[in-house]
Tab-separated table of C-alpha atoms in Angstrom:
chain	number	residue	atom	x	y	z
A	11	MET	CA	27.145	-17.673	22.354
A	12	ARG	CA	29.217	-15.867	19.711
A	13	GLU	CA	26.432	-16.052	17.175
A	14	THR	CA	23.945	-14.615	19.738
A	15	LEU	CA	26.367	-11.736	20.406
A	16	ARG	CA	26.639	-11.041	16.708
A	17	VAL	CA	22.831	-10.976	16.350
A	18	HIS	CA	22.432	-8.505	19.199
A	19	MET	CA	25.312	-6.384	17.938
A	20	GLY	CA	23.785	-6.472	14.500
A	21	TRP	CA	20.494	-5.132	15.826
A	22	LEU	CA	22.341	-2.419	17.814
A	23	HIS	CA	24.451	-1.461	14.802
A	24	SER	CA	21.497	-1.212	12.517
A	25	TRP	CA	19.211	0.859	14.630
A	26	VAL	CA	21.729	3.053	16.394
A	27	GLY	CA	23.525	3.561	13.112
A	28	PHE	CA	20.385	4.485	11.241
A	29	LEU	CA	18.777	6.775	13.762
A	30	ALA	CA	22.012	8.578	14.607
A	31	GLY	CA	23.216	8.392	10.972
A	32	LEU	CA	20.389	10.628	9.723
A	33	LEU	CA	22.085	13.557	11.451
A	34	LEU	CA	25.675	12.161	11.566
A	35	ALA	CA	25.891	12.281	7.810
A	36	CYS	CA	25.063	15.996	7.964
A	37	VAL	CA	27.517	16.560	10.804
A	38	PHE	CA	30.271	14.803	8.889
A	39	ALA	CA	29.506	16.685	5.665
A	40	SER	CA	29.492	20.134	7.336
A	41	GLY	CA	32.623	19.297	9.285
A	42	THR	CA	34.317	18.323	6.051
A	43	LEU	CA	33.414	21.718	4.558
A	44	ALA	CA	34.549	23.423	7.716
A	45	VAL	CA	38.091	22.184	7.107
A	46	PHE	CA	38.196	24.931	4.455
A	47	ASP	CA	35.880	27.422	6.222
A	48	THR	CA	38.320	30.276	5.557
A	49	GLU	CA	38.537	29.453	1.901
A	50	ILE	CA	34.730	29.175	1.609
A	51	THR	CA	34.436	32.674	3.124
A	52	GLN	CA	36.949	33.913	0.538
A	53	TRP	CA	34.885	32.305	-2.270
A	54	MET	CA	31.765	33.997	-0.941
A	55	GLN	CA	33.503	37.402	-0.760
A	56	PRO	CA	35.129	37.749	-4.220
A	57	GLU	CA	35.468	41.517	-3.664
A	58	VAL	CA	38.243	40.856	-1.090
A	59	SER	CA	41.655	40.727	-2.730
A	60	LEU	CA	43.747	37.677	-1.829
A	61	THR	CA	46.924	38.798	-3.677
A	62	GLN	CA	48.199	41.270	-1.108
A	63	GLU	CA	51.123	40.667	1.225
A	64	THR	CA	50.543	39.532	4.838
A	65	SER	CA	52.736	42.272	6.280
A	66	LEU	CA	50.942	44.835	8.445
A	67	THR	CA	51.408	48.567	8.296
A	68	PRO	CA	50.747	51.126	11.054
A	69	THR	CA	48.224	52.764	8.747
A	70	ALA	CA	46.191	49.618	8.433
A	71	LEU	CA	46.316	48.931	12.197
A	72	GLN	CA	45.263	52.490	12.956
A	73	ALA	CA	42.279	52.093	10.611
A	74	ALA	CA	41.446	48.796	12.319
A	75	ALA	CA	41.638	50.397	15.767
A	76	GLN	CA	39.251	53.133	14.640
A	77	THR	CA	36.828	50.477	13.272
A	78	ILE	CA	37.056	48.641	16.587
A	79	GLN	CA	36.175	51.769	18.528
A	80	ALA	CA	33.237	52.420	16.135
A	81	GLU	CA	31.944	48.889	16.617
A	82	GLU	CA	32.204	49.243	20.410
A	83	GLY	CA	30.176	52.432	20.120
A	84	LYS	CA	27.397	50.297	18.688
A	85	GLY	CA	27.547	48.020	21.725
A	86	LEU	CA	29.413	45.233	19.911
A	87	SER	CA	32.411	43.331	21.316
A	88	ALA	CA	34.760	43.479	18.274
A	89	PHE	CA	38.144	41.960	17.794
A	90	LEU	CA	40.906	41.643	15.192
A	91	THR	CA	42.217	38.745	13.277
A	92	LEU	CA	45.607	39.551	11.797
A	93	PRO	CA	46.687	38.533	8.320
A	94	SER	CA	48.157	35.092	7.718
A	95	HIS	CA	49.389	33.113	4.710
A	96	ARG	CA	46.028	31.405	4.604
A	97	ASP	CA	43.976	34.641	4.825
A	98	PRO	CA	46.101	37.720	4.003
A	99	VAL	CA	43.375	40.141	5.220
A	100	LEU	CA	42.986	42.194	8.334
A	101	ARG	CA	39.476	41.471	9.715
A	102	VAL	CA	37.415	43.274	12.365
A	103	LEU	CA	34.845	40.764	13.553
A	104	HIS	CA	32.017	40.506	16.125
A	105	TYR	CA	29.713	37.698	17.176
A	106	ASP	CA	26.150	37.955	15.751
A	107	GLY	CA	24.696	35.182	17.845
A	108	TYR	CA	25.749	32.363	15.473
A	109	GLU	CA	28.872	33.299	13.536
A	110	PHE	CA	31.666	35.844	13.610
A	111	VAL	CA	31.074	38.449	10.952
A	112	GLY	CA	32.462	41.858	10.178
A	113	THR	CA	34.703	44.024	7.981
A	114	ALA	CA	37.715	43.058	5.880
A	115	LEU	CA	40.493	45.616	5.519
A	116	ASN	CA	43.518	45.801	3.286
A	117	SER	CA	46.552	44.918	5.443
A	118	GLU	CA	48.735	47.521	3.771
A	119	THR	CA	46.449	50.560	3.263
A	120	GLY	CA	43.692	49.909	5.805
A	121	ALA	CA	41.056	50.463	3.121
A	122	VAL	CA	37.821	48.641	3.709
A	123	PHE	CA	36.919	46.078	1.074
A	124	PRO	CA	33.334	46.572	-0.176
A	125	ALA	CA	32.597	42.923	0.502
A	126	ARG	CA	29.126	41.447	0.547
A	127	GLU	CA	27.625	40.294	3.813
A	128	THR	CA	27.905	36.531	4.301
A	129	ALA	CA	28.300	33.985	7.053
A	130	GLY	CA	30.788	32.235	4.775
A	131	GLY	CA	32.397	29.001	5.903
A	132	GLN	CA	31.633	29.696	9.544
A	133	PHE	CA	28.036	28.604	8.898
A	134	PHE	CA	29.222	25.096	8.203
A	135	TYR	CA	31.542	25.189	11.210
A	136	ASN	CA	28.647	26.272	13.482
A	137	PHE	CA	26.338	23.677	11.992
A	138	HIS	CA	28.958	20.952	12.422
A	139	PHE	CA	29.208	21.285	16.201
A	140	SER	CA	25.756	22.621	17.150
A	141	LEU	CA	23.387	22.073	14.250
A	142	ARG	CA	22.936	25.841	14.636
A	143	GLY	CA	21.026	25.190	17.825
A	144	GLY	CA	23.366	26.708	20.413
A	145	ASN	CA	24.659	24.827	23.428
A	146	GLN	CA	21.216	23.625	24.379
A	147	PRO	CA	20.143	21.582	22.584
A	148	GLY	CA	22.460	21.831	19.581
A	149	VAL	CA	25.854	20.969	21.066
A	150	GLN	CA	24.208	18.422	23.361
A	151	ILE	CA	22.659	16.610	20.378
A	152	VAL	CA	25.896	16.543	18.401
A	153	THR	CA	27.867	15.301	21.427
A	154	PHE	CA	25.294	12.563	22.025
A	155	LEU	CA	25.627	11.611	18.331
A	156	GLY	CA	29.328	11.214	18.938
A	157	LEU	CA	28.527	8.605	21.639
A	158	CYS	CA	26.207	6.878	19.222
A	159	LEU	CA	29.044	6.821	16.650
A	160	MET	CA	31.297	5.075	19.089
A	161	VAL	CA	28.558	2.468	19.685
A	162	ALA	CA	28.048	1.982	15.967
A	163	ILE	CA	31.745	1.518	15.370
A	164	GLY	CA	32.161	-1.012	18.119
A	165	SER	CA	29.139	-3.053	17.135
A	166	GLY	CA	30.115	-2.863	13.488
A	167	LEU	CA	33.504	-4.341	14.257
A	168	VAL	CA	31.938	-7.203	16.117
A	169	ILE	CA	29.548	-8.178	13.338
A	170	HIS	CA	31.965	-7.778	10.455
A	171	ILE	CA	35.331	-8.719	11.889
A	172	LYS	CA	35.015	-12.415	10.936
A	173	ALA	CA	34.385	-11.848	7.219
A	174	LEU	CA	36.077	-8.499	6.956
A	175	TRP	CA	39.156	-9.470	4.963
A	176	PRO	CA	37.255	-11.544	2.243
A	177	ASP	CA	34.770	-8.694	1.862
A	178	LEU	CA	37.578	-6.195	1.335
A	179	ILE	CA	39.302	-8.444	-1.220
A	180	LEU	CA	36.055	-9.086	-3.074
A	181	PHE	CA	34.990	-5.491	-3.371
A	182	ARG	CA	32.200	-5.392	-5.997
A	183	PRO	CA	31.249	-1.814	-6.838
A	184	PHE	CA	29.466	-2.861	-9.999
A	185	GLY	CA	27.737	-5.948	-8.598
A	186	ALA	CA	24.180	-6.286	-7.417
A	187	ARG	CA	23.013	-3.067	-5.707
A	188	PRO	CA	22.720	-4.420	-2.144
A	189	ARG	CA	26.107	-6.092	-2.277
A	190	ALA	CA	27.766	-3.026	-3.845
A	191	TRP	CA	26.353	-0.707	-1.159
A	192	VAL	CA	27.480	-3.021	1.634
A	193	ASP	CA	30.955	-3.194	0.123
A	194	ALA	CA	31.102	0.566	-0.151
A	195	HIS	CA	30.002	0.878	3.467
A	196	LEU	CA	32.730	-1.544	4.570
A	197	ILE	CA	35.475	0.047	2.458
A	198	ALA	CA	34.741	3.544	3.811
A	199	GLY	CA	34.413	2.272	7.397
A	200	VAL	CA	37.598	0.142	7.424
A	201	LEU	CA	40.064	2.189	5.423
A	202	PHE	CA	39.198	5.394	7.328
A	203	LEU	CA	38.318	3.812	10.671
A	204	PRO	CA	41.273	5.413	12.640
A	205	PHE	CA	40.286	8.872	11.388
A	206	ILE	CA	36.552	8.429	11.991
A	207	ALA	CA	37.009	6.935	15.462
A	208	PHE	CA	39.572	9.591	16.406
A	209	MET	CA	37.402	12.507	15.241
A	210	GLY	CA	34.356	11.003	16.841
A	211	TYR	CA	36.173	10.525	20.169
A	212	THR	CA	37.891	13.958	20.235
A	213	GLY	CA	34.672	15.752	19.184
A	214	THR	CA	32.768	14.054	21.977
A	215	ALA	CA	35.559	14.714	24.544
A	216	ILE	CA	35.747	18.410	23.623
A	217	HIS	CA	32.065	18.962	24.512
A	218	ALA	CA	31.621	16.161	27.017
A	219	ARG	CA	30.874	18.715	29.707
A	220	VAL	CA	27.451	19.536	28.182
A	221	LEU	CA	26.286	15.978	28.892
A	222	LEU	CA	27.741	15.676	32.386
A	223	PRO	CA	26.410	17.171	35.614
A	224	ALA	CA	29.908	18.316	36.645
A	225	GLU	CA	29.942	21.021	33.939
A	226	PRO	CA	31.540	23.711	36.102
A	227	PHE	CA	34.432	21.380	36.924
A	228	PHE	CA	35.051	20.513	33.280
A	229	ARG	CA	34.785	24.126	32.201
A	230	SER	CA	37.391	25.298	34.746
A	231	HIS	CA	39.758	22.398	34.441
A	232	THR	CA	39.689	21.356	30.785
A	233	ALA	CA	38.382	24.269	28.723
A	234	ALA	CA	40.882	25.699	26.299
A	235	PRO	CA	38.434	27.391	23.996
A	236	HIS	CA	38.920	27.355	20.260
A	237	LYS	CA	39.246	30.635	18.419
A	238	LYS	CA	35.630	30.481	17.298
A	239	GLU	CA	34.314	29.669	20.791
A	240	LYS	CA	36.160	32.212	22.833
A	241	THR	CA	37.305	34.971	20.539
A	242	ALA	CA	34.882	37.470	22.100
A	243	PRO	CA	32.297	37.518	24.841
A	244	LYS	CA	29.243	36.246	23.025
A	245	GLY	CA	26.391	38.742	22.940
A	246	ARG	CA	27.861	40.852	25.747
A	247	VAL	CA	27.522	44.595	25.228
A	248	LEU	CA	30.728	46.422	26.102
A	249	GLN	CA	31.293	50.015	26.998
A	250	ALA	CA	33.380	51.719	24.360
A	251	GLY	CA	36.964	52.234	25.504
A	252	PRO	CA	39.495	54.801	24.396
A	253	LEU	CA	41.216	54.559	21.089
A	254	PRO	CA	43.879	51.848	21.525
A	255	PRO	CA	47.552	52.886	21.483
A	256	PRO	CA	49.531	52.161	18.270
A	257	LEU	CA	49.181	48.407	17.848
A	258	ALA	CA	52.247	47.682	15.735
A	259	PRO	CA	54.808	47.745	18.597
A	260	LEU	CA	52.355	45.799	20.898
A	261	ILE	CA	51.922	43.098	18.249
A	262	ALA	CA	55.682	42.892	17.646
A	263	GLN	CA	56.339	42.516	21.350
A	264	ALA	CA	53.606	39.934	21.806
A	265	ARG	CA	54.828	37.885	18.818
A	266	ASP	CA	58.311	37.906	20.298
A	267	ILE	CA	57.011	36.611	23.670
A	268	LEU	CA	54.594	34.086	22.156
A	269	ARG	CA	56.945	33.061	19.314
A	270	SER	CA	53.983	33.244	16.924
A	271	PRO	CA	54.912	34.802	13.557
A	272	ASP	CA	51.478	35.681	12.151
A	273	GLY	CA	47.723	35.219	12.312
A	274	ASN	CA	47.373	36.466	15.900
A	275	LEU	CA	44.063	37.339	17.488
A	276	VAL	CA	43.635	40.721	19.206
A	277	LEU	CA	40.822	41.264	21.728
A	278	PHE	CA	39.881	44.521	23.387
A	279	THR	CA	38.284	45.397	26.709
A	280	PRO	CA	37.669	48.911	27.996
A	281	ASP	CA	41.021	48.820	29.854
A	282	GLU	CA	43.190	46.200	28.181
A	283	VAL	CA	44.403	44.805	24.844
A	284	HIS	CA	44.841	41.026	24.724
A	285	ILE	CA	47.004	39.495	21.940
A	286	PHE	CA	46.627	35.753	21.579
A	287	LYS	CA	48.858	33.140	20.010
A	288	SER	CA	47.956	32.016	16.510
A	289	ASP	CA	45.868	28.830	16.158
A	290	ALA	CA	48.022	27.866	13.212
A	291	PHE	CA	51.251	27.775	15.239
A	292	GLY	CA	51.114	24.109	16.165
A	293	PRO	CA	48.845	21.170	17.110
A	294	PHE	CA	48.325	22.534	20.645
A	295	LEU	CA	45.329	24.907	20.447
A	296	THR	CA	46.534	27.101	23.283
A	297	ARG	CA	45.174	30.272	24.701
A	298	ASP	CA	48.599	31.753	25.396
A	299	HIS	CA	48.332	35.517	25.429
A	300	VAL	CA	50.004	38.816	26.293
A	301	ASP	CA	48.028	41.662	27.837
A	302	PHE	CA	48.724	45.361	27.520
A	303	SER	CA	47.146	48.461	28.986
A	304	ARG	CA	44.680	50.065	26.549
A	305	LYS	CA	45.504	53.495	27.931
A	306	ASP	CA	49.248	53.740	27.348
A	307	GLY	CA	50.239	50.318	25.927
A	308	HIS	CA	52.518	49.154	28.745
A	309	LEU	CA	52.912	45.396	29.329
A	310	LEU	CA	50.584	43.992	32.034
A	311	ARG	CA	51.165	40.240	31.978
A	312	SER	CA	51.779	37.217	29.765
A	313	VAL	CA	50.266	33.753	30.026
A	314	THR	CA	52.284	31.090	28.261
A	315	GLN	CA	52.167	28.037	30.460
A	316	SER	CA	49.458	25.428	30.801
A	317	PRO	CA	49.127	22.559	33.307
A	318	PRO	CA	49.325	19.021	31.925
A	319	ALA	CA	45.574	18.387	31.987
A	320	VAL	CA	44.808	21.586	30.104
A	321	ALA	CA	47.669	20.901	27.648
A	322	THR	CA	46.165	17.494	26.930
A	323	MET	CA	42.803	19.073	25.988
A	324	GLN	CA	44.623	21.667	23.963
A	325	LEU	CA	46.168	18.891	21.924
A	326	VAL	CA	42.818	17.123	21.508
A	327	ARG	CA	41.214	20.347	20.282
A	328	GLY	CA	44.120	21.189	18.039
A	329	LEU	CA	44.098	17.858	16.322
A	330	HIS	CA	40.285	17.956	15.906
A	331	TYR	CA	40.133	21.533	14.558
A	332	ALA	CA	43.282	21.121	12.426
A	333	ARG	CA	43.935	24.911	12.392
A	334	TYR	CA	47.661	24.102	12.385
A	335	ALA	CA	47.459	21.829	9.380
A	336	PRO	CA	49.325	22.743	6.218
A	337	LEU	CA	47.428	22.498	2.893
A	338	PRO	CA	48.251	18.818	2.115
A	339	LEU	CA	47.149	17.702	5.578
A	340	ARG	CA	43.933	19.750	5.322
A	341	TRP	CA	43.130	17.981	2.048
A	342	LEU	CA	43.709	14.616	3.860
A	343	TYR	CA	41.274	15.746	6.490
A	344	PHE	CA	38.837	16.782	3.826
A	345	LEU	CA	39.025	13.418	1.985
A	346	SER	CA	38.721	11.503	5.227
A	347	GLY	CA	35.678	13.540	6.100
A	348	LEU	CA	34.128	12.706	2.746
A	349	ALA	CA	34.741	9.024	3.514
A	350	ALA	CA	33.014	9.424	6.908
A	351	THR	CA	30.095	11.045	5.168
A	352	ALA	CA	29.945	8.206	2.626
A	353	LEU	CA	30.043	5.699	5.484
A	354	ALA	CA	26.991	7.239	7.163
A	355	ALA	CA	25.070	7.749	3.900
A	356	SER	CA	25.764	4.225	2.563
A	357	GLY	CA	24.745	2.834	5.960
A	358	LEU	CA	21.337	4.536	5.648
A	359	VAL	CA	20.827	3.121	2.181
A	360	VAL	CA	21.897	-0.417	3.264
A	361	PHE	CA	19.403	-0.218	6.226
A	362	LEU	CA	16.560	0.476	3.753
A	363	MET	CA	17.604	-2.163	1.201
A	364	LYS	CA	17.629	-4.884	3.853
A	365	ARG	CA	14.075	-4.115	4.926
A	366	ARG	CA	12.403	-3.084	1.684
A	367	ARG	CA	11.115	-6.529	0.769
A	368	SER	CA	9.627	-7.276	4.202
A	369	SER	CA	8.599	-3.809	5.364
A	370	GLY	CA	8.446	-1.651	2.206
A	371	GLU	CA	4.691	-1.107	2.454
A	372	GLN	CA	4.708	-0.031	6.084
A	373	PHE	CA	4.219	3.596	7.056
A	374	PHE	CA	7.363	3.803	9.211
A	375	PHE	CA	9.498	2.450	6.353
A	376	ARG	CA	8.199	5.146	4.035
A	377	VAL	CA	9.001	7.781	6.600
A	378	ALA	CA	12.450	6.297	7.061
A	379	GLU	CA	13.062	6.448	3.317
A	380	ALA	CA	11.890	10.037	3.161
A	381	LEU	CA	14.297	10.983	5.973
A	382	THR	CA	17.101	9.109	4.235
A	383	MET	CA	16.394	10.935	0.977
A	384	THR	CA	16.387	14.238	2.843
A	385	THR	CA	19.783	13.516	4.382
A	386	VAL	CA	21.582	11.859	1.442
A	387	VAL	CA	20.340	14.160	-1.352
A	388	GLY	CA	18.465	17.056	0.361
A	389	PHE	CA	21.384	18.194	2.572
A	390	PRO	CA	23.937	18.573	-0.279
A	391	THR	CA	21.264	20.257	-2.388
A	392	ALA	CA	20.655	22.778	0.405
A	393	THR	CA	24.379	23.249	0.858
A	394	LEU	CA	24.808	24.112	-2.809
A	395	GLY	CA	21.803	26.409	-2.368
A	396	VAL	CA	23.875	28.567	0.002
A	397	PHE	CA	26.542	28.999	-2.694
A	398	TRP	CA	23.831	29.836	-5.279
A	399	ALA	CA	22.261	32.347	-2.924
A	400	ASN	CA	25.603	33.966	-2.329
A	401	ARG	CA	25.965	34.736	-6.017
A	402	CYS	CA	22.287	35.485	-6.818
A	403	LEU	CA	21.324	37.771	-3.982
A	404	PRO	CA	22.106	41.517	-4.503
A	405	THR	CA	25.554	42.276	-3.019
A	406	ALA	CA	24.331	45.420	-1.288
A	407	LEU	CA	21.249	43.781	0.204
A	408	SER	CA	20.994	44.367	3.995
A	409	GLY	CA	20.817	41.180	6.037
A	410	ARG	CA	21.834	39.019	3.134
A	411	ALA	CA	24.008	36.814	5.318
A	412	MET	CA	20.929	35.627	7.263
A	413	MET	CA	19.034	35.287	3.961
A	414	GLU	CA	21.661	32.809	2.637
A	415	ILE	CA	21.162	30.714	5.745
A	416	ASP	CA	17.393	31.010	5.647
A	417	LEU	CA	17.487	29.778	2.036
A	418	PHE	CA	19.564	26.800	3.127
A	419	PHE	CA	16.872	25.672	5.597
A	420	ILE	CA	14.078	26.539	3.093
A	421	VAL	CA	15.660	24.361	0.373
A	422	TRP	CA	16.288	21.529	2.902
A	423	GLY	CA	12.769	21.795	4.197
A	424	LEU	CA	11.336	21.646	0.614
A	425	CYS	CA	13.473	18.553	-0.057
A	426	ALA	CA	12.082	16.943	3.104
A	427	ALA	CA	8.461	17.784	2.241
A	428	HIS	CA	8.974	16.530	-1.357
A	429	ALA	CA	10.568	13.286	-0.123
A	430	LEU	CA	7.838	12.685	2.436
A	431	LEU	CA	5.053	13.340	-0.043
A	432	LEU	CA	6.406	10.947	-2.665
A	433	SER	CA	7.372	8.276	-0.180
A	434	LEU	CA	3.964	8.270	1.418
A	435	THR	CA	2.283	8.005	-2.030
A	436	ARG	CA	4.545	5.070	-3.008
A	437	LEU	CA	6.541	7.110	-5.478
A	438	ALA	CA	9.835	7.125	-3.564
A	439	ALA	CA	11.797	5.990	-6.640
A	440	SER	CA	10.589	9.084	-8.503
A	441	GLY	CA	11.509	11.195	-5.480
A	442	TRP	CA	15.124	9.937	-5.581
A	443	ARG	CA	15.391	10.627	-9.302
A	444	GLN	CA	13.903	14.080	-9.106
A	445	GLN	CA	16.082	15.216	-6.201
A	446	LEU	CA	19.184	13.754	-7.733
A	447	GLY	CA	18.360	15.711	-10.924
A	448	VAL	CA	18.113	18.920	-8.953
A	449	LEU	CA	21.366	18.174	-7.181
A	450	ALA	CA	23.073	17.416	-10.527
A	451	GLY	CA	21.850	20.682	-11.995
A	452	ALA	CA	22.839	22.725	-8.914
A	453	GLY	CA	26.389	21.213	-8.810
A	454	CYS	CA	27.145	21.386	-12.477
A	455	GLY	CA	25.637	24.830	-12.864
A	456	LEU	CA	27.447	26.542	-9.986
A	457	PRO	CA	30.818	26.965	-11.787
A	458	VAL	CA	28.974	28.666	-14.708
A	459	LEU	CA	27.172	30.958	-12.253
A	460	ASP	CA	30.403	31.780	-10.493
A	461	LEU	CA	32.276	32.615	-13.684
A	462	ALA	CA	29.439	34.785	-14.877
A	463	SER	CA	29.036	36.716	-11.602
A	464	ARG	CA	32.605	37.653	-10.546
A	465	SER	CA	34.137	39.212	-13.595
A	466	HIS	CA	35.865	41.741	-11.286
A	467	ALA	CA	37.846	39.034	-9.427
A	468	TRP	CA	39.510	36.978	-12.144
A	469	GLY	CA	43.050	37.487	-10.944
A	470	GLN	CA	42.439	37.209	-7.257
A	471	GLY	CA	42.955	33.932	-5.431
A	472	ALA	CA	42.164	31.821	-8.515
A	473	SER	CA	42.963	28.558	-6.731
A	474	VAL	CA	40.189	29.143	-4.195
A	475	PHE	CA	37.508	29.686	-6.835
A	476	MET	CA	38.781	26.867	-9.055
A	477	ALA	CA	38.809	24.347	-6.159
A	478	ALA	CA	35.321	25.244	-4.969
A	479	ASP	CA	33.835	25.244	-8.477
A	480	ALA	CA	35.550	21.935	-9.276
A	481	LEU	CA	34.182	20.274	-6.149
A	482	ALA	CA	30.690	21.566	-6.879
A	483	PHE	CA	30.919	20.292	-10.469
A	484	LEU	CA	32.172	16.870	-9.204
A	485	THR	CA	29.190	16.691	-6.792
A	486	GLY	CA	26.874	17.304	-9.730
A	487	LEU	CA	28.525	14.580	-11.783
A	488	ILE	CA	28.249	12.071	-8.942
A	489	ALA	CA	24.571	12.963	-8.632
A	490	LEU	CA	24.076	12.532	-12.367
A	491	CYS	CA	25.788	9.154	-12.332
A	492	ALA	CA	23.529	8.045	-9.498
A	493	LEU	CA	20.532	9.255	-11.408
A	494	LEU	CA	21.516	7.290	-14.504
A	495	LYS	CA	22.204	4.240	-12.372
A	496	LEU	CA	18.709	4.462	-10.861
A	497	ARG	CA	17.178	4.443	-14.332
A	498	GLU	CA	18.725	1.041	-14.927
A	499	PRO	CA	16.739	-2.012	-13.857
A	500	ALA	CA	17.923	-3.523	-10.541
A	501	ALA	CA	20.245	-6.523	-10.881
């Protein structure tokens, strides 16, 4: 009976894990990058100074208010994000249908930074929860993948629990390739199981309403939207209101009521000014806010209490998004996300290895290998392509933010076509080597490109540039090591 259960669970784990893993690996990877979405945006806008103080001046706020009014005159619903220790810049943003983009202002002088257009790190955030496909079908697909992840985790525990401890003790990274890949899959899955299961569960719970027929109930009773889901009415054209009153006293009063020291969000309607609590204040991702009249600035109301059910979802969202996390904790999220990506990617490779001898000549196996190559190598290559495009496209080019994203999908599509062509012509091994070579070159070459293209920003936020360049170089080195390993005869 137990053996029969293990066989059925093994089949379930293999097929659900493989089919869902093709996209889950990309969701994990983009979510890992989204942990540092703000820093990625800073890397992609080297013209923006990161050395200024986070203090706000009335001059800067007045300039921001005028920019808001100008944006509203264009029919855009714009809002402010105030400076924080993580991002010491005053930003005027609007929703472009996918990401929040806009203007960066100096928080002391109000001067507009001549920054290049870019979606920045928000592209990876958007891809992580919607595959850039909107609520339907993007968010629905990702939420369903979360359910598949829970199934894969449960079935994996059933089939591996008996021999789990011996396999962990006998980890053989330099053994025969199949055994080494299985061991890597187990190590990543077991050591980071609490994180992977927690993030899978919370991510599914946050968007569960898109899979359930009772969507209006869930929206009204559990929704506590994240900053990037409810910062402004998406796509709604607003009538331009009057120039807001001086914002400095309103922000000071709101911060005193909300007990939020920095990083607040300021939304505008034709009649009101809404100041929201900072997402970085704590693990509860609340929507506490204070409302003022846009005409004369008098206090209208404050909302600082949430019923228990809503507070629970606020905690779930806060822990998943990790906006509150200090730098060491964000790095822990990042490393855990890398482990989740490695778990999914190694699972795809193990699936192929177990079936190559018996099914390697079949059409569906070749397609499966092409898809695996597209996910494991093509996706990181396309990701690095966004960073290359950011540095190579002319800074003053109109619409360059969308061009960066278009190039991501073009590179990913070319990787898919290349993988499919070589897999169907029985040259999959050459396909792996060629794509790994491109990935190695893109990763190792990005720091050189960055250093050569931002001579005007050497003294600004050096840690952001150094960290991004180092991670890109490390990705290239890993790809190079994998390429050299593939050139060796199989053990």
